[in-house]
mmCIF file of C-alpha atoms and ligand atoms in Angstrom:
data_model
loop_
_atom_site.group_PDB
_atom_site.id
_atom_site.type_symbol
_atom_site.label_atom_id
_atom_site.label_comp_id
_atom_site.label_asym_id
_atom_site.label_seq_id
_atom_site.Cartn_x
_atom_site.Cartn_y
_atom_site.Cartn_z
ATOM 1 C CA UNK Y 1 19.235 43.854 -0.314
ATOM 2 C CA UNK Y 2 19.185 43.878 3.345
ATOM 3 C CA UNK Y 3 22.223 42.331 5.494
ATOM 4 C CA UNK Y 4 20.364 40.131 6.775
ATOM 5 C CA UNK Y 5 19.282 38.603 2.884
ATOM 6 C CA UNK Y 6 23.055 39.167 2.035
ATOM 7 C CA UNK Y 7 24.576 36.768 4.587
ATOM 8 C CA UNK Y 8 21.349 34.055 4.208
ATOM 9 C CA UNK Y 9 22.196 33.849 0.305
ATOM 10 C CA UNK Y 10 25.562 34.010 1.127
ATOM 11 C CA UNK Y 11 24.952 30.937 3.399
ATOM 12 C CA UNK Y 12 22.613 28.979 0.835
ATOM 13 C CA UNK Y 13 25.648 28.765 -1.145
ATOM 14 C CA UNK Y 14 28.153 27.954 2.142
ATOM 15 C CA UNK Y 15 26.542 24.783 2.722
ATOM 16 C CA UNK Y 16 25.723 24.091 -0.899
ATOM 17 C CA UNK Y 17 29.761 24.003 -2.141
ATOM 18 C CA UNK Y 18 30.638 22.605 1.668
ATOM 19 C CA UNK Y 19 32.523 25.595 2.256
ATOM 20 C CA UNK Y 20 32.265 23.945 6.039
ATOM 21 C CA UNK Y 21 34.688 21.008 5.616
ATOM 22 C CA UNK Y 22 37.780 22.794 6.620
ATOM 23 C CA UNK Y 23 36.164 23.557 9.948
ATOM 24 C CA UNK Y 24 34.941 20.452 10.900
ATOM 25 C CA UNK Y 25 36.160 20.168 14.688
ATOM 26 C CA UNK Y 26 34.423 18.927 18.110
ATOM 27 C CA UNK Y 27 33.029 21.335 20.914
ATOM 28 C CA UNK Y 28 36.135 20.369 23.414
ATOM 29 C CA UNK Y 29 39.313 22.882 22.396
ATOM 30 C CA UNK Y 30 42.352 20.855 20.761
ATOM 31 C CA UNK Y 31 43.900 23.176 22.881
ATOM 32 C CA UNK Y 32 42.357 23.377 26.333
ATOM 33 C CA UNK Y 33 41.831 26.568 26.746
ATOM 34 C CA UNK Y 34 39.187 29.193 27.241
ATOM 35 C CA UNK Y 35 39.717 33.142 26.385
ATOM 36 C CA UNK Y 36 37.710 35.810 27.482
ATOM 37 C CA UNK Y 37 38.947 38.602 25.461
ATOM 38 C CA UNK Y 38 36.982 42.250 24.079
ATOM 39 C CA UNK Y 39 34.276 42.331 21.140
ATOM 40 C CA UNK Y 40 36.333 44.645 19.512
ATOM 41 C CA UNK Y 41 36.264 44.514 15.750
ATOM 42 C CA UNK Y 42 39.896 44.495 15.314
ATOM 43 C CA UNK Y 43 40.712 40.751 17.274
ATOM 44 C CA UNK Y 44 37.922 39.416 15.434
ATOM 45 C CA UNK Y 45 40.405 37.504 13.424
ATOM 46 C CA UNK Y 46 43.950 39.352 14.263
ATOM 47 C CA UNK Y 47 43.869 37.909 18.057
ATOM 48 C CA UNK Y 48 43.528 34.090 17.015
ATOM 49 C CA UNK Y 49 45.956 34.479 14.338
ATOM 50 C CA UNK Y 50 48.304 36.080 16.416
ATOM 51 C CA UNK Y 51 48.338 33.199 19.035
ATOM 52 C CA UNK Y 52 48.505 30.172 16.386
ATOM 53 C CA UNK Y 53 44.836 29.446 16.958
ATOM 54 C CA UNK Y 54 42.431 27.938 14.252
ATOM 55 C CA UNK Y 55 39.097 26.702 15.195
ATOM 56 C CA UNK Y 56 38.804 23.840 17.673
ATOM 57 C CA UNK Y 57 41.706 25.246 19.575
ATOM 58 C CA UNK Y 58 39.931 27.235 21.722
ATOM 59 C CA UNK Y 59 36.215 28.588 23.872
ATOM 60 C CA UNK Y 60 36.068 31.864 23.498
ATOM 61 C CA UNK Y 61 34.103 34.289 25.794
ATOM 62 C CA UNK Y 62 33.754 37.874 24.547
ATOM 63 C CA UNK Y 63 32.524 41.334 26.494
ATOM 64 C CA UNK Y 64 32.834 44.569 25.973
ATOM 65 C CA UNK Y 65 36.490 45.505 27.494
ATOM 66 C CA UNK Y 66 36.816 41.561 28.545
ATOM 67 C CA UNK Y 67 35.274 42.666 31.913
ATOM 68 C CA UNK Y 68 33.563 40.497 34.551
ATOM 69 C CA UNK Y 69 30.482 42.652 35.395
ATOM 70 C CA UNK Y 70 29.687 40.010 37.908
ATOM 71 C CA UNK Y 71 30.777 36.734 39.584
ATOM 72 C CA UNK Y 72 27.425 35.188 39.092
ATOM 73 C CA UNK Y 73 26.441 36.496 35.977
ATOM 74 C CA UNK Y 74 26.630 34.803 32.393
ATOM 75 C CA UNK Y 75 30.802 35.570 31.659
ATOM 76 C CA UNK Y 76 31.997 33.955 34.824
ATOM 77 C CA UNK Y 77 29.457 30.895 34.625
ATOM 78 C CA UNK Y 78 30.783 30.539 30.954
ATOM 79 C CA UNK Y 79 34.254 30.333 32.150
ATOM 80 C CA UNK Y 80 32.852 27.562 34.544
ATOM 81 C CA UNK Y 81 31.272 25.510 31.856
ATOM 82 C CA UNK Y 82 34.171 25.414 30.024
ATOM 83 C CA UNK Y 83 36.339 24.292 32.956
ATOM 84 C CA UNK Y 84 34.281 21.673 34.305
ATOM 85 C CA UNK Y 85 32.370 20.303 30.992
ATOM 86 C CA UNK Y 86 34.403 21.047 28.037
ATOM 87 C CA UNK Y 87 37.640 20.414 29.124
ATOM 88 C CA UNK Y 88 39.662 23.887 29.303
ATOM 89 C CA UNK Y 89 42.477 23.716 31.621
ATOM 90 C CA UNK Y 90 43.652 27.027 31.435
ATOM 91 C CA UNK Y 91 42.138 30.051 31.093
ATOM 92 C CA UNK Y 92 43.943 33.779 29.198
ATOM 93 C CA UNK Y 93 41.731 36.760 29.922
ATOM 94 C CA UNK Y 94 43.247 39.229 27.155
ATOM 95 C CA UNK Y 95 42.363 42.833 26.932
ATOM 96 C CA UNK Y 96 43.849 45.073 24.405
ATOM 97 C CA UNK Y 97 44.998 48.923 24.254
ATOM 98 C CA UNK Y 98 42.682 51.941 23.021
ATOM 99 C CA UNK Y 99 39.390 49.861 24.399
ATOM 100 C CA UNK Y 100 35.868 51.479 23.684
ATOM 101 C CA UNK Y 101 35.546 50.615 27.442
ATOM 102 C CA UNK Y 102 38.208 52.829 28.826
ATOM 103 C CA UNK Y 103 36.343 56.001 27.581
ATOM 104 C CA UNK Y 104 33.026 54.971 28.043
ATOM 105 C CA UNK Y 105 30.854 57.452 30.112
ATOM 106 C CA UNK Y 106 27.855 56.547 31.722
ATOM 107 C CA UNK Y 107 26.117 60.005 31.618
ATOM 108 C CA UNK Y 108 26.748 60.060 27.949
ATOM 109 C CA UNK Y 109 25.122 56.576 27.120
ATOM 110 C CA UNK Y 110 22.420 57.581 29.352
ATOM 111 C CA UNK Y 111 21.929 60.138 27.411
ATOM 112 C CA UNK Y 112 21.970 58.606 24.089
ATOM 113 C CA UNK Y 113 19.362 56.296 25.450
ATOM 114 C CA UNK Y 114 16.798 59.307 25.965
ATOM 115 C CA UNK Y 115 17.412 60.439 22.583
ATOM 116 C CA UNK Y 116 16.544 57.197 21.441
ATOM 117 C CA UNK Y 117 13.301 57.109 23.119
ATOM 118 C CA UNK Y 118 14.110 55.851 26.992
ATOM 119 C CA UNK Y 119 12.121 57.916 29.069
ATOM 120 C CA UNK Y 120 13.545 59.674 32.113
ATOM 121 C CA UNK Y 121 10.922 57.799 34.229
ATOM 122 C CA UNK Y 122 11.950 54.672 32.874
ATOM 123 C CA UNK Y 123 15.386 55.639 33.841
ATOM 124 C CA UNK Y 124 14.379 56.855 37.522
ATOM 125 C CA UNK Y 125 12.386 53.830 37.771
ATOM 126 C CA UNK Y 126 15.530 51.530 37.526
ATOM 127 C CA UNK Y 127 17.502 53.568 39.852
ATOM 128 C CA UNK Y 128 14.720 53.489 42.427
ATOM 129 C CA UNK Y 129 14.645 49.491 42.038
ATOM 130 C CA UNK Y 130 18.447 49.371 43.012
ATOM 131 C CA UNK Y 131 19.992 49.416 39.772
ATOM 132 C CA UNK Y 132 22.846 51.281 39.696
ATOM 133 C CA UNK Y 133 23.122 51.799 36.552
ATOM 134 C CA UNK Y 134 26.487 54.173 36.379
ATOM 135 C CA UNK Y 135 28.462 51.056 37.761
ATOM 136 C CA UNK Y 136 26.383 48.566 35.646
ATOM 137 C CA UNK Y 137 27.751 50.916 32.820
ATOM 138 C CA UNK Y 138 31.379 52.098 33.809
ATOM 139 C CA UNK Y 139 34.409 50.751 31.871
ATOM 140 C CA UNK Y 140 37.663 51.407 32.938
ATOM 141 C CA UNK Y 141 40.941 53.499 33.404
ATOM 142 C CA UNK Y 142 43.581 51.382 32.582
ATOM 143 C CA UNK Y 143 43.503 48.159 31.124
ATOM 144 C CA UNK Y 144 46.099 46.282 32.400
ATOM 145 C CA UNK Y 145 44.794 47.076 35.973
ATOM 146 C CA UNK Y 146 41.695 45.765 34.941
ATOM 147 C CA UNK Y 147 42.898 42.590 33.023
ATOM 148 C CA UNK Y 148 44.699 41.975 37.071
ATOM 149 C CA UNK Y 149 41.217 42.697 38.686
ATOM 150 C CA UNK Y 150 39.531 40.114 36.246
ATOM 151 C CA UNK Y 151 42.305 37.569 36.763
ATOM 152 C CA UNK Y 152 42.006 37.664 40.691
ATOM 153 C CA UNK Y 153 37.972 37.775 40.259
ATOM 154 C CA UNK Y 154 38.190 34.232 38.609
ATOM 155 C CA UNK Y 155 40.964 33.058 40.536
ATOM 156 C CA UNK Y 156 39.310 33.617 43.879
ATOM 157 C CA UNK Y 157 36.219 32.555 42.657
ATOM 158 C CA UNK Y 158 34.947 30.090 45.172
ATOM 159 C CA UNK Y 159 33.595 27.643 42.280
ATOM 160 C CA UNK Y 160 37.247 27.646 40.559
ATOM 161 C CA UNK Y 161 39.321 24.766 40.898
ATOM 162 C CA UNK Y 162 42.408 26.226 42.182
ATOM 163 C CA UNK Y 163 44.572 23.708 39.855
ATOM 164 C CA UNK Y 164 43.722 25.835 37.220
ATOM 165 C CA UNK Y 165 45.884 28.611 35.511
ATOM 166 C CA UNK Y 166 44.321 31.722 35.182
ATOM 167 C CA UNK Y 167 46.668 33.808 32.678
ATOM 168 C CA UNK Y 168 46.024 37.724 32.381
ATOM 169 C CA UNK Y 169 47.299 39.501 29.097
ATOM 170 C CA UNK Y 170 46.938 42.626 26.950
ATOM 171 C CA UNK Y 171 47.227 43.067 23.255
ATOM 172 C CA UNK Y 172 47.983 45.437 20.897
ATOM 173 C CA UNK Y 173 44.925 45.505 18.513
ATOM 174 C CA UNK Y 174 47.099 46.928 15.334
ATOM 175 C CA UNK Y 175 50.034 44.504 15.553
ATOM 176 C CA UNK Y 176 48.341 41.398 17.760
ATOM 177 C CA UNK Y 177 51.612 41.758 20.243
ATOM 178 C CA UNK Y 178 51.034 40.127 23.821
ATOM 179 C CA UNK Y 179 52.168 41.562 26.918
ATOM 180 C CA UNK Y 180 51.900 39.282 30.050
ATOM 181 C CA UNK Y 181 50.377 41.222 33.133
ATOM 182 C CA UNK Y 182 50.015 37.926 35.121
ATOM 183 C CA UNK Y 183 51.085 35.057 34.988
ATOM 184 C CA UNK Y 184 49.296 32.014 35.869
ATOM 185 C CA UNK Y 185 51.304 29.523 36.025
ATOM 186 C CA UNK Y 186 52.706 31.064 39.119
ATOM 187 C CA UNK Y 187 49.478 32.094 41.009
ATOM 188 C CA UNK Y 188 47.667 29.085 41.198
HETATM 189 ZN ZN1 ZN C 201 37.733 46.550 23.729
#
């Protein structure tokens, strides 16, 4: 059986033995806050858990490495939303150690791409269109100093109402610890 039939029988039976009930919550977080953490595997559960969250506490907004590729694209506007319709008064932008984005290399993905069946024109044609796809691809060094540049990207933001806190953290994706890297309650 495919995946895909495994989690739709799976989900027959969900809804059939109201398996939902426990969840029952509204769209607005209990809690007021929005996250923007990584998609890593290992928060998937671990990172709510370790902050006393259960659904309806919280938005979250995931990316790969909790980056901000750009202040107009769909991360930041999400953040927005949440502010200004669904009632999140703070925001925690949470990366975590040993991220798949710190060792990402461009080249490399590029290259896995062509074995996959991108074609080098396809490739030049982007970059002659004013893609630049090595920045639209680059992760980072060191995550705290990119949790600080994501914190100051939404803090400055010129949409952002400057009441609210933006928090910057980092966790520890074996043990769920928190360190702080900035916090907002004092840069607001
Ligand atoms: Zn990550």
């Amino acid at each position: 059986m495919s995946m895909l039939n495994e989690i739709l029988d799976y989900n027959k039976k969900f809804v059939e033995e109201e398996k939902y009930e426990q969840f029952i919550t509204t769209k607005f977080p209990d809690k007021k806050m929005v996250i923007l953490t990584c998609m890593d595997t290992r928060l998937f559960e671990l990172l709510p858990k370790s902050m006393n969250l259960k659904n309806g506490d919280v938005k979250i907004v995931k990316s790969a490495g909790a980056v901000i590729n750009h202040p107009f694209g769909g991360i930041m506007r999400s953040l927005i939303v949440a502010i200004y319709e669904l009632n999140a008064d703070e925001v925690y932008i949470i990366g975590h150690y040993d991220c798949g984005m710190a060792a990402i290399e461009p080249q490399k993905i590029l290259e896995k791409m062509k074995t996959r069946g991108i074609t080098e024109e396809t490739i030049e044609m982007m970059r002659y269109s004013g893609v630049n796809l090595d920045e639209w691809l680059r992760g980072f060094d060191d995550v705290t100093e990119s949790i600080r540049h994501s914190v100051n990207m939404v803090r400055n933001h010129p949409l952002m109402d400057g009441d609210v806190p933006v928090h910057g953290l980092v966790i520890d994706p074996t043990t769920g610890k928190l360190d702080l890297v900035i916090d907002g309650n004092k840069n607001r």
